[in-house]
Amino acid sequence: MIPRPTITQLAAQLGVSPSTVSRAFTRPDLLRTDTVDRVLAAAQAVGYVPNNHARALSTGKAGAIGLIVPDIANPFFPPLIRAAQNHATAAGLAVFLADSDENPDREERLIIAMAPQVEGLLVVSSRLPSSRLRDLSGRYRLALVNRDVGGTFRVLLDATSAIHAALSHLAGLGHTRIAYVGGPERSWSNRQRRAAVEKRSRELGLHFMSYSAGPGTYEAAKALSRTVVGNGATAVIAFDDVLAHGLMGGFAEEKVDVPGDVSIIGCDDALATTTFPPLSTISFRVDEAAAEAVHALTAHSSPGTLPATRVAFEGSLVLRGTTSTPRRD
Amino acid sequence: MIPRPTITQLAAQLGVSPSTVSRAFTRPDLLRTDTVDRVLAAAQAVGYVPNNHARALSTGKAGAIGLIVPDIANPFFPPLIRAAQNHATAAGLAVFLADSDENPDREERLIIAMAPQVEGLLVVSSRLPSSRLRDLSGRYRLALVNRDVGGTFRVLLDATSAIHAALSHLAGLGHTRIAYVGGPERSWSNRQRRAAVEKRSRELGLHFMSYSAGPGTYEAAKALSRTVVGNGATAVIAFDDVLAHGLMGGFAEEKVDVPGDVSIIGCDDALATTTFPPLSTISFRVDEAAAEAVHALTAHSSPGTLPATRVAFEGSLVLRGTTSTPRRD
DNA sequence: TTGAAAGCGCTAACAA
DNA sequence: TTGTTAGCGCTTTCAA
């Protein structure tokens, strides 16, 4: 590992002051263009790279944001992470990623440990109680994603209208018995989606049934598949695509035809067309949501906590191959 | 955002020197236990958290490692990332994650940008040419995963013996025409796996065919499915589970039965039993590999570059439901 | 347009 | 066992 040249060494070598070198990088507008060029060229030549820690210490800006997700292995998160990463990079910031492992205590410890080292934290699909989140939001610069807590900055992926569309679609097909298969109980999205399915089902005069795939895993959903059809549901809306996929796996084993015997609609559009038949789902503009949150964090208009703001992106229903008219009995 | 107390303020408030506070955190063994307790209690009370940047600047240790992967959305990586994260956390280090987007140039830029800010970099499944990697490894503290470049520190997930087992298994079942469906050409794993399949096929007197699913996506593999069976393969070994899954998707659409008409074996065990039928695959001890690499990075025995070392973990064949005897023609 | 100097918060000799 | 002091590398007034 070649010892890294410092700003002072570069300056000495060039016969200028350290401030000049510094300015060549941070405020080139204050320097004559040829000095800037000279400094940059020399920096390039000796492989000078600014020391981020020194800069952070001096300026008080960390040059990084943090990103906390409950489960990186859930296919919903990687696109979100990538988007956040790209937007942060564009703003000249690195990103610290952490996985809370669906554990609220671990999540809180992560927030407290990371917050001081970064300019702000993107907390996605938090599993913390609202009161804790409100409290933490008052102490640290947090942008919540997919968690609707009053008094905080939050960007939401709102499935409500898409769920309405989904139920209208199913009702139009002739379905009358609808099941919702939920995911993690601490998930705001889960609660929101269940409520939307239930409310809209009642409005449309459909019979509503609710199930919970405890931990929200493929396996848990698969284990539920028999029960769901056994209770007469002809269409199911799943909390997310992982659960929808799990149900499909269960149905395949039990020779329950999708969509012949049962229609399925997932959520998140995380699986694209990798299921067979391709899964109908609810799609979100995840990239825009990430951009919004990152932007809020990096807009240095206000140095402290973010203003209480609620931004919601609506999802849209994407029909592929897992819905059809119910089988006549 | 409450302004963060500094070590000096805490010290003043306690009537001790800053060094005492510092030592309470870093070298408590040098202090009387009751002073340590007193300091820690006060720190807790006022919410003091050490400033990582100041510490890093002072000690020269960054308190973080970097992690670069080519595509976070590929299900192979999240478990690896989690494992690395857990081991790093256990060593008191944070982790910076970056996604190179399968782009070698971007990967190199990331290495150069991140290396100075961290204690070391875990570069997973690098897409850079070996010569670049060797060069970068000489300049920065890198631990490569899944890339076998002489002169570097690398930990490999070696599929060779498991592929031998897979081919013996298929040959035993009566298969004679084997196809390999490859992934990203820049992937060392891909080249290694293809070579292993080819070599072993010849040894067993099997007819070997090679295909490439260009970008290594589900869709690319799916598009290849017709060709593969069309050319008479009765068994296919895929570069990874994503490709295996894509082939299964294609076969399902074309009413080609798995494993009745064609047997499939994937690699990485990234999909668990979420396919139907459950995918036979090659499984690796990813967690151990990550631990090995993180450990090498954090073992401060040597401060500079890591020693040239080659650690290989063998994979194992996991038979689930996608292989059987070939259909008689 | 550039330089001098102070200081960001912490650690680590060296003293006491 | 604790305190004093001098930086770590950078930015940023303030002067020139």
XYZ file of C-alpha atoms (C1' of nucleotides) in Angstrom:
690
model
C 0.000 0.000 0.000
C 1.656 3.138 -1.195
C 1.590 5.838 1.481
C -0.880 8.453 0.419
C 0.432 11.947 -0.299
C -1.161 14.695 1.757
C -2.257 18.088 0.710
C 0.795 19.591 2.381
C 3.220 17.415 0.484
C 1.539 18.163 -2.785
C 1.654 21.850 -1.977
C 5.325 21.779 -1.068
C 6.141 19.935 -4.238
C 4.279 22.534 -6.278
C 5.646 25.452 -4.344
C 2.201 26.677 -3.351
C 0.353 26.737 -0.068
C -1.882 23.943 1.169
C -4.862 26.239 0.901
C -4.284 26.565 -2.797
C -4.329 22.843 -3.281
C -7.413 22.590 -1.147
C -9.155 25.263 -3.144
C -8.260 23.591 -6.403
C -10.522 20.799 -5.295
C -13.241 22.557 -3.382
C -13.426 26.122 -4.704
C -11.672 26.163 -8.095
C -13.611 29.313 -8.927
C -11.422 31.199 -6.497
C -8.240 30.293 -8.338
C -6.739 31.188 -11.666
C -7.609 28.441 -14.086
C -4.013 27.638 -14.837
C -3.213 27.156 -11.150
C -6.166 24.826 -10.874
C -4.920 22.882 -13.853
C -1.421 22.719 -12.494
C -2.576 21.452 -9.126
C -4.970 18.919 -10.576
C -2.335 17.617 -12.935
C 0.191 17.210 -10.148
C -2.417 15.555 -7.952
C -3.195 13.129 -10.713
C 0.482 12.431 -11.239
C 1.312 11.590 -7.638
C -2.031 9.908 -7.014
C -3.279 12.401 -4.480
C -6.771 11.692 -3.170
C -8.361 13.914 -0.525
C -8.635 12.322 2.870
C -12.297 12.099 3.581
C -11.928 11.877 7.325
C -9.859 14.998 7.528
C -12.317 16.775 5.330
C -15.247 15.543 7.347
C -13.617 16.601 10.569
C -12.879 19.999 9.242
C -16.179 20.712 7.573
C -18.510 18.737 9.739
C -19.985 17.065 6.679
C -19.573 13.354 6.533
C -19.659 12.838 2.789
C -21.853 9.820 3.261
C -25.383 8.801 4.030
C -26.588 5.656 5.740
C -29.130 3.187 4.489
C -30.904 0.713 6.722
C -33.082 -2.080 5.381
C -34.710 -4.945 7.254
C -33.613 -7.718 4.921
C -31.276 -7.228 2.049
C -32.143 -10.659 0.684
C -35.717 -9.648 -0.020
C -35.794 -8.821 -3.732
C -37.706 -5.628 -3.084
C -34.692 -3.939 -1.552
C -31.808 -4.327 -3.998
C -33.344 -2.048 -6.634
C -34.063 0.475 -3.909
C -30.515 0.199 -2.635
C -29.080 0.627 -6.097
C -31.210 3.650 -6.749
C -30.231 5.245 -3.462
C -26.622 4.469 -4.202
C -26.767 6.038 -7.619
C -28.449 9.188 -6.422
C -26.079 9.505 -3.503
C -23.059 9.051 -5.734
C -24.408 11.711 -8.042
C -24.521 14.016 -5.032
C -20.933 13.142 -4.183
C -21.840 10.953 -1.252
C -20.950 7.422 -0.320
C -23.494 5.138 1.283
C -23.221 2.961 4.353
C -25.552 0.024 4.111
C -26.851 -1.927 7.065
C -29.270 -4.788 7.436
C -31.357 -4.798 10.591
C -32.315 -8.408 10.114
C -35.974 -7.574 10.816
C -34.931 -6.856 14.386
C -36.237 -3.594 15.874
C -33.597 -3.423 18.603
C -30.825 -3.964 16.129
C -32.394 -1.358 13.898
C -32.398 1.224 16.646
C -28.823 0.462 17.589
C -27.840 0.861 13.958
C -29.546 4.213 13.707
C -27.841 5.495 16.823
C -24.464 4.182 15.780
C -24.613 5.361 12.204
C -26.361 8.682 12.503
C -23.360 10.545 13.894
C -21.103 9.354 11.064
C -23.323 10.350 8.197
C -25.216 13.311 6.856
C -28.462 11.512 7.124
C -30.079 8.136 7.265
C -32.475 6.484 4.874
C -34.522 4.104 6.981
C -36.460 1.758 4.762
C -39.449 -0.271 5.907
C -38.627 0.307 9.543
C -39.730 -2.313 12.021
C -39.624 0.122 14.945
C -42.738 1.329 16.757
C -43.992 4.699 15.567
C -43.232 6.354 18.872
C -39.581 5.330 18.673
C -39.357 6.496 15.100
C -40.853 9.848 15.937
C -38.423 10.219 18.767
C -35.404 9.200 16.698
C -36.559 11.449 13.885
C -36.416 14.343 16.294
C -32.860 13.570 17.259
C -31.330 12.508 13.980
C -31.618 13.379 10.350
C -33.828 10.581 9.132
C -35.773 10.032 5.954
C -38.212 7.179 6.296
C -39.282 5.109 3.353
C -42.443 3.060 3.588
C -43.389 4.098 7.044
C -46.060 6.672 7.687
C -45.282 8.368 10.969
C -46.644 11.838 11.551
C -44.070 14.510 12.288
C -41.318 12.774 10.303
C -39.986 13.051 6.796
C -41.308 10.069 4.922
C -41.785 8.860 1.413
C -44.380 6.220 0.923
C -45.123 3.679 -1.710
C -48.859 3.719 -1.514
C -50.584 0.628 -2.830
C -54.107 1.749 -2.008
C -55.297 2.870 -5.398
C -53.597 -0.032 -7.142
C -55.251 -2.409 -4.713
C -58.574 -0.802 -5.554
C -57.832 -1.419 -9.197
C -56.813 -4.989 -8.446
C -60.040 -5.719 -6.609
C -62.146 -4.108 -9.273
C -60.342 -6.243 -11.792
C -60.957 -9.403 -9.783
C -64.569 -8.496 -9.128
C -65.018 -7.814 -12.825
C -63.689 -11.279 -13.541
C -66.362 -12.683 -11.264
C -64.432 -13.374 -8.080
C -66.370 -13.038 -4.869
C -64.095 -14.578 -2.249
C -60.846 -12.725 -1.767
C -57.959 -13.585 0.528
C -55.164 -11.327 1.679
C -51.945 -13.053 2.701
C -49.909 -10.709 4.856
C -46.243 -10.389 5.699
C -44.295 -9.043 8.662
C -46.716 -7.581 11.184
C -44.323 -4.756 11.982
C -44.387 -3.675 8.380
C -46.398 -0.564 7.702
C -46.870 -1.628 4.102
C -48.380 -4.858 5.277
C -50.873 -3.124 7.518
C -51.693 -0.607 4.854
C -52.225 -3.215 2.194
C -54.340 -5.443 4.373
C -56.549 -2.510 5.330
C -56.917 -1.466 1.715
C -57.870 -4.942 0.572
C -60.354 -5.335 3.372
C -61.978 -1.953 2.923
C -62.296 -2.218 -0.809
C -63.564 -5.783 -0.636
C -66.386 -4.664 1.594
C -67.174 -1.776 -0.694
C -67.440 -4.151 -3.597
C -69.432 -6.645 -1.585
C -66.732 -9.300 -1.751
C -66.078 -11.828 0.953
C -62.759 -10.951 2.599
C -60.401 -13.357 4.347
C -57.149 -12.457 6.002
C -54.102 -14.632 6.561
C -50.644 -13.962 7.833
C -47.476 -15.586 6.564
C -45.739 -14.809 9.852
C -42.139 -13.979 8.977
C -43.061 -13.092 5.431
C -40.999 -15.784 3.774
C -41.570 -17.884 0.702
C -41.847 -20.977 2.861
C -44.374 -19.462 5.219
C -46.599 -18.464 2.314
C -46.237 -21.834 0.693
C -47.367 -23.496 3.884
C -50.475 -21.349 3.804
C -51.531 -22.187 0.279
C -53.646 -25.193 1.131
C -55.560 -23.334 3.820
C -56.252 -20.400 1.575
C -57.924 -22.343 -1.212
C -59.396 -24.739 1.293
C -61.371 -21.866 2.711
C -62.809 -21.107 -0.666
C -60.821 -18.113 -1.808
C -60.700 -17.907 -5.589
C -58.360 -14.951 -5.665
C -55.570 -13.913 -3.387
C -53.674 -10.700 -2.994
C -50.325 -11.197 -1.358
C -48.361 -8.691 0.695
C -45.488 -8.976 -1.710
C -44.184 -10.976 -4.629
C -42.157 -13.282 -2.441
C -45.317 -14.416 -0.711
C -47.211 -14.591 -3.978
C -44.446 -16.765 -5.307
C -44.574 -18.961 -2.223
C -48.286 -19.443 -2.697
C -47.691 -20.363 -6.311
C -45.124 -22.884 -5.195
C -47.635 -24.424 -2.843
C -50.342 -24.475 -5.470
C -48.038 -26.100 -7.988
C -47.336 -28.910 -5.555
C -51.006 -29.370 -4.810
C -51.950 -29.296 -8.473
C -54.019 -26.199 -7.932
C -53.911 -24.376 -11.226
C -52.967 -20.700 -11.396
C -54.901 -18.848 -12.647
C -57.433 -21.552 -13.514
C -58.292 -22.486 -9.957
C -57.060 -19.449 -8.173
C -55.964 -15.984 -9.210
C -52.986 -14.314 -7.567
C -51.789 -10.750 -7.436
C -48.514 -9.886 -5.772
C -46.984 -6.573 -4.817
C -43.663 -4.779 -5.427
C -42.958 -6.131 -8.895
C -39.784 -7.646 -7.544
C -39.839 -10.847 -9.557
C -40.438 -9.419 -13.015
C -41.540 -12.271 -15.257
C -39.525 -14.971 -13.549
C -42.511 -16.933 -12.330
C -44.618 -19.245 -14.386
C -47.126 -18.064 -15.241
C -45.755 -14.531 -14.956
C -47.050 -12.918 -11.815
C -49.532 -10.081 -11.908
C -48.472 -7.533 -9.366
C -48.423 -3.949 -8.197
C -45.491 -1.941 -9.389
C -43.901 1.104 -7.789
C -41.553 3.795 -8.984
C -38.946 2.735 -6.480
C -36.257 4.742 -8.148
C -38.193 7.962 -7.799
C -38.944 7.246 -4.191
C -35.290 6.649 -3.459
C -34.361 9.800 -5.322
C -36.832 11.796 -3.286
C -35.472 10.521 0.001
C -31.827 10.912 -0.928
C -32.501 14.356 -2.233
C -34.152 15.394 1.006
C -31.188 14.112 2.944
C -28.651 15.869 0.800
C -30.449 19.152 0.288
C -28.475 21.146 2.782
C -31.089 23.799 3.043
C -31.659 22.832 6.625
C -28.758 21.426 8.573
C -30.682 19.592 11.284
C -33.589 17.308 11.299
C -35.761 17.008 8.197
C -39.080 18.812 8.079
C -42.208 16.784 8.683
C -43.235 15.891 5.158
C -45.265 13.165 3.591
C -44.594 12.196 0.001
C -46.544 9.321 -1.475
C -46.018 7.533 -4.746
C -48.924 5.561 -6.038
C -48.429 2.075 -7.340
C -49.944 0.706 -10.497
C -51.513 -2.608 -11.281
C -49.540 -4.733 -13.718
C -51.548 -7.562 -15.178
C -49.531 -10.491 -16.410
C -50.644 -14.076 -16.256
C -51.982 -14.992 -12.837
C -55.541 -13.756 -12.924
C -58.550 -15.077 -14.794
C -62.211 -15.836 -14.293
C -62.911 -18.115 -11.355
C -63.745 -21.720 -12.000
C -67.468 -22.476 -11.770
C -68.403 -24.899 -9.077
C -30.529 17.291 15.559
C -29.021 17.835 18.966
C -25.442 19.124 18.709
C -23.135 16.316 19.625
C -21.016 16.715 22.749
C -17.291 16.335 22.211
C -14.770 14.526 24.284
C -13.498 17.817 25.621
C -16.894 18.938 26.807
C -17.542 15.643 28.482
C -14.143 15.852 30.135
C -14.720 19.373 31.382
C -18.069 18.419 32.770
C -16.511 15.507 34.629
C -13.491 17.455 35.766
C -11.073 15.059 34.066
C -8.830 15.393 31.044
C -9.898 14.529 27.526
C -7.423 11.668 27.472
C -9.201 10.058 30.353
C -12.464 10.119 28.503
C -10.742 8.823 25.404
C -9.151 5.997 27.331
C -12.422 5.046 28.937
C -13.515 4.092 25.465
C -10.378 2.773 23.850
C -8.116 1.539 26.639
C -10.315 1.054 29.726
C -7.675 -1.299 31.091
C -5.442 1.698 31.733
C -7.989 3.350 34.002
C -9.397 2.602 37.398
C -12.656 0.766 36.928
C -14.629 3.366 38.799
C -13.324 6.166 36.569
C -14.282 4.129 33.550
C -17.732 3.625 34.964
C -18.072 7.280 35.805
C -17.066 8.372 32.319
C -19.238 5.839 30.564
C -22.223 6.768 32.686
C -21.777 10.453 31.952
C -21.289 9.717 28.262
C -24.469 7.737 28.236
C -26.300 10.515 30.055
C -25.335 13.287 27.678
C -25.481 11.063 24.623
C -21.819 11.262 23.791
C -20.745 9.176 20.802
C -17.137 9.196 19.592
C -16.595 11.039 16.351
C -15.407 8.440 13.933
C -13.770 10.873 11.564
C -11.689 12.441 14.255
C -10.695 9.038 15.476
C -9.853 7.873 11.990
C -7.806 10.947 11.301
C -5.928 10.541 14.506
C -5.284 6.829 14.342
C -5.098 6.311 10.647
C -7.614 3.499 10.944
C -10.837 4.041 9.113
C -13.122 1.840 11.166
C -14.723 0.549 8.029
C -14.193 -1.841 5.171
C -15.541 -1.592 1.662
C -17.476 -4.208 -0.230
C -17.867 -4.182 -3.985
C -20.209 -6.511 -5.827
C -21.142 -6.543 -9.514
C -24.889 -6.770 -9.032
C -26.611 -6.551 -5.726
C -29.841 -7.786 -7.255
C -28.367 -11.177 -8.047
C -29.562 -13.423 -5.226
C -26.114 -14.867 -4.765
C -24.800 -11.668 -3.249
C -27.161 -10.670 -0.450
C -26.218 -13.603 1.788
C -22.586 -12.832 1.109
C -23.142 -9.193 1.949
C -24.958 -10.032 5.149
C -22.232 -12.384 6.223
C -19.536 -9.828 5.515
C -21.536 -7.237 7.372
C -21.956 -9.424 10.412
C -18.321 -10.356 10.589
C -17.239 -6.777 10.086
C -19.576 -5.547 12.786
C -18.204 -8.164 15.127
C -14.769 -6.722 14.451
C -16.039 -3.235 15.205
C -16.090 -2.126 11.609
C -18.733 -0.601 9.425
C -19.085 -1.582 5.802
C -19.388 0.564 2.709
C -21.244 -1.248 -0.001
C -20.991 -0.473 -3.669
C -22.445 -2.012 -6.775
C -20.273 -1.910 -9.871
C -23.182 -2.674 -12.129
C -21.118 -5.320 -13.946
C -19.017 -2.486 -15.314
C -15.230 -2.958 -15.055
C -14.453 0.740 -15.372
C -16.913 1.640 -12.695
C -15.487 -1.114 -10.555
C -11.993 0.251 -10.838
C -13.148 3.772 -10.072
C -14.936 2.464 -7.015
C -11.846 0.679 -5.790
C -9.717 3.760 -6.200
C -12.260 6.027 -4.581
C -13.076 3.766 -1.677
C -9.715 2.263 -0.844
C -8.341 5.375 0.837
C -11.360 5.676 3.126
C -11.389 2.139 4.425
C -9.118 -0.402 6.040
C -9.539 -2.764 3.181
C -11.772 -3.761 0.352
C -13.663 -6.966 -0.274
C -13.954 -7.248 -4.029
C -16.456 -9.917 -4.933
C -16.671 -11.539 -8.352
C -14.583 -8.834 -9.935
C -15.148 -8.100 -13.598
C -11.717 -6.529 -14.031
C -8.950 -8.127 -16.072
C -6.453 -10.096 -14.014
C -3.647 -7.704 -14.794
C -5.605 -4.762 -13.411
C -6.529 -6.708 -10.338
C -2.962 -7.702 -9.694
C -1.894 -4.131 -10.075
C -4.623 -2.771 -7.807
C -3.886 -5.486 -5.287
C -0.346 -4.222 -5.098
C -1.490 -0.707 -4.361
C -4.444 -1.265 -2.090
C -5.484 -3.642 0.596
C -7.780 -5.941 -1.353
C -9.291 -9.305 -0.601
C -10.767 -10.882 -3.691
C -13.654 -13.283 -3.535
C -14.306 -15.561 -6.460
C -11.442 -14.442 -8.558
C -8.277 -16.452 -8.859
C -5.445 -14.079 -9.587
C -1.942 -15.122 -8.664
C -0.130 -12.782 -6.311
C -3.300 -11.558 -4.637
C -5.219 -12.493 -1.544
C -8.242 -14.429 -2.721
C -10.883 -16.720 -1.402
C -12.568 -18.924 -3.918
C -15.777 -20.848 -4.059
C -14.601 -23.783 -6.058
C -17.306 -25.713 -7.872
C -14.997 -28.189 -9.550
C -15.464 -31.208 -7.336
C -19.195 -30.583 -7.021
C -19.445 -30.356 -10.797
C -17.647 -33.672 -11.034
C -20.199 -35.116 -8.673
C -23.003 -33.564 -10.691
C -21.769 -35.074 -13.943
C -21.226 -38.463 -12.374
C -24.760 -38.250 -11.069
C -26.137 -37.354 -14.497
C -24.052 -40.005 -16.234
C -25.271 -42.524 -13.709
C -28.821 -41.569 -14.565
C -28.058 -42.349 -18.195
C -27.547 -38.876 -19.650
C -25.084 -38.640 -22.498
C -25.645 -35.163 -23.917
C -24.790 -32.379 -21.482
C -25.121 -28.652 -21.986
C -23.486 -25.901 -19.991
C -25.260 -22.546 -19.996
C -22.833 -19.858 -19.004
C -23.143 -16.409 -17.486
C -21.082 -13.222 -17.639
C -17.939 -13.884 -19.644
C -15.891 -11.703 -17.314
C -16.824 -13.903 -14.417
C -14.062 -16.176 -13.208
C -16.641 -18.525 -11.738
C -18.251 -18.833 -15.123
C -15.023 -19.722 -16.835
C -14.072 -22.123 -14.084
C -17.419 -23.865 -14.154
C -17.537 -24.163 -17.910
C -14.043 -25.646 -17.974
C -14.927 -28.103 -15.226
C -18.081 -29.247 -16.987
C -16.285 -29.641 -20.277
C -13.294 -31.488 -18.878
C -15.336 -33.866 -16.785
C -17.801 -34.501 -19.596
C -14.967 -35.606 -21.832
C -13.548 -37.795 -19.109
C -16.896 -39.491 -18.744
C -17.368 -39.756 -22.470
C -20.351 -37.443 -22.524
C -21.212 -35.151 -25.390
C -20.575 -31.574 -24.245
C -22.299 -28.457 -25.561
C -21.640 -24.929 -24.443
C -23.991 -21.960 -24.484
C -23.750 -18.478 -23.149
C -26.599 -16.486 -21.670
C -24.813 -13.231 -22.424
C -25.553 -10.882 -19.568
C -26.380 -13.758 -17.262
C -29.974 -12.811 -16.690
C -33.099 -14.853 -16.213
C -34.444 -13.590 -19.506
C -31.308 -14.428 -21.451
C -31.350 -17.979 -20.146
C -35.027 -18.337 -20.863
C -34.443 -17.297 -24.440
C -31.862 -20.048 -24.730
C -34.055 -22.858 -23.497
C -35.476 -23.845 -26.860
C -32.057 -24.014 -28.484
C -30.605 -26.099 -25.715
C -33.155 -28.897 -25.891
C -33.426 -28.473 -29.626
C -29.826 -29.502 -29.896
C -30.525 -32.683 -28.033
C -29.212 -31.977 -24.555
C -31.002 -34.049 -21.945
C -29.254 -32.445 -19.022
C -28.035 -28.935 -18.435
C -25.761 -27.433 -15.881
C -26.254 -23.717 -15.500
C -23.723 -21.145 -14.380
C -25.977 -20.151 -11.534
C -29.447 -20.615 -10.149
C -30.773 -17.529 -11.847
C -29.948 -19.017 -15.228
C -31.220 -22.420 -14.194
C -34.443 -20.748 -13.192
C -34.638 -18.907 -16.488
C -34.236 -22.161 -18.363
C -36.982 -23.685 -16.260
C -39.185 -20.738 -17.128
C -38.545 -21.312 -20.803
C -39.162 -25.026 -20.541
C -42.402 -24.451 -18.682
C -43.637 -22.246 -21.496
C -42.628 -24.767 -24.114
C -44.171 -27.670 -22.208
C -40.795 -29.294 -21.827
C -41.014 -31.234 -18.604
C -38.354 -30.878 -15.902
C -36.973 -33.313 -15.015
C -38.895 -35.642 -17.306
C -37.609 -34.252 -20.574
C -34.562 -32.455 -19.332
C -32.578 -32.434 -16.095
C -31.228 -29.203 -14.680
C -28.590 -28.436 -12.095
C -27.926 -24.883 -10.987
C -25.188 -23.347 -8.921
C -24.967 -21.141 -5.803
C -28.023 -22.449 -4.012
C -29.448 -18.967 -4.129
C -33.060 -19.896 -4.708
C -33.494 -22.497 -1.992
C -36.657 -24.441 -2.746
C -38.543 -21.598 -4.376
C -38.694 -23.177 -7.793
C -41.032 -25.904 -8.882
C -39.817 -28.537 -8.915
C -37.173 -27.534 -6.375
C -33.897 -26.921 -8.123
C -30.931 -29.225 -7.691
C -27.867 -27.103 -7.312
C -24.368 -26.676 -5.966
C -24.140 -25.121 -2.563
C -21.293 -23.145 -1.021
C -20.391 -22.135 2.495
C -20.690 -18.489 1.609
C -20.651 -17.386 5.196
C -17.303 -19.022 5.836
C -15.838 -17.509 2.723
C -16.975 -14.058 3.771
C -15.604 -14.603 7.246
C -12.260 -15.614 5.823
C -12.000 -12.519 3.674
C -13.176 -10.104 6.345
C -10.835 -11.659 8.809
C -7.894 -11.241 6.495
C -8.796 -7.608 6.011
C -9.151 -6.907 9.696
C -6.239 -8.918 11.001
C -3.890 -6.031 11.508
C -0.867 -8.219 11.545
C 0.322 -6.562 8.396
C -0.645 -2.966 7.799
C -0.194 -2.840 4.050
C -1.276 -5.022 1.244
C -2.477 -8.535 1.962
C -0.131 -11.462 1.406
C -0.616 -13.520 -1.739
C -2.845 -16.292 -0.503
C -5.293 -18.662 -2.076
C -8.099 -20.080 0.013
C -10.643 -22.308 -1.682
C -13.910 -23.610 -0.345
C -15.374 -26.577 -2.129
C -19.026 -26.650 -3.048
C -21.323 -29.579 -2.577
C -23.986 -31.054 -4.794
C -27.513 -30.691 -3.448
C -30.003 -32.931 -5.185
C -33.582 -31.765 -5.039
C -36.105 -32.316 -7.770
C -34.743 -31.364 -11.164
C -32.794 -34.407 -12.224
C -33.980 -37.826 -13.315
C -33.335 -40.446 -15.953
C -33.502 -39.135 -19.505
C -36.537 -39.870 -21.592
C -35.989 -42.684 -24.061
C -36.351 -41.693 -27.688
C -5.619 35.397 -6.573
C -2.895 33.372 -2.966
C -0.839 32.538 1.808
C -0.771 32.125 7.024
C -2.767 30.264 10.812
C -6.223 28.350 13.628
C -9.035 24.599 14.588
C -12.313 20.372 13.622
C -12.376 15.935 17.739
C -9.612 12.557 18.782
C -5.363 9.650 20.098
C -0.865 8.741 21.827
C 3.616 9.568 23.325
C 5.606 11.524 27.229
C 5.403 13.339 31.891
C 3.923 13.453 36.307
C -3.556 6.045 37.167
C -4.152 10.482 35.002
C -2.797 14.954 32.613
C -0.209 17.694 28.946
C 0.768 18.329 24.486
C 1.390 17.736 19.815
C -0.336 16.435 15.828
C -3.599 13.507 12.115
C -5.092 16.211 6.937
C -8.102 19.252 5.719
C -10.905 23.764 5.352
C -11.543 28.460 6.209
C -11.414 32.964 7.938
C -8.430 36.807 7.645
C -4.582 39.251 5.536
C -1.843 40.413 1.952
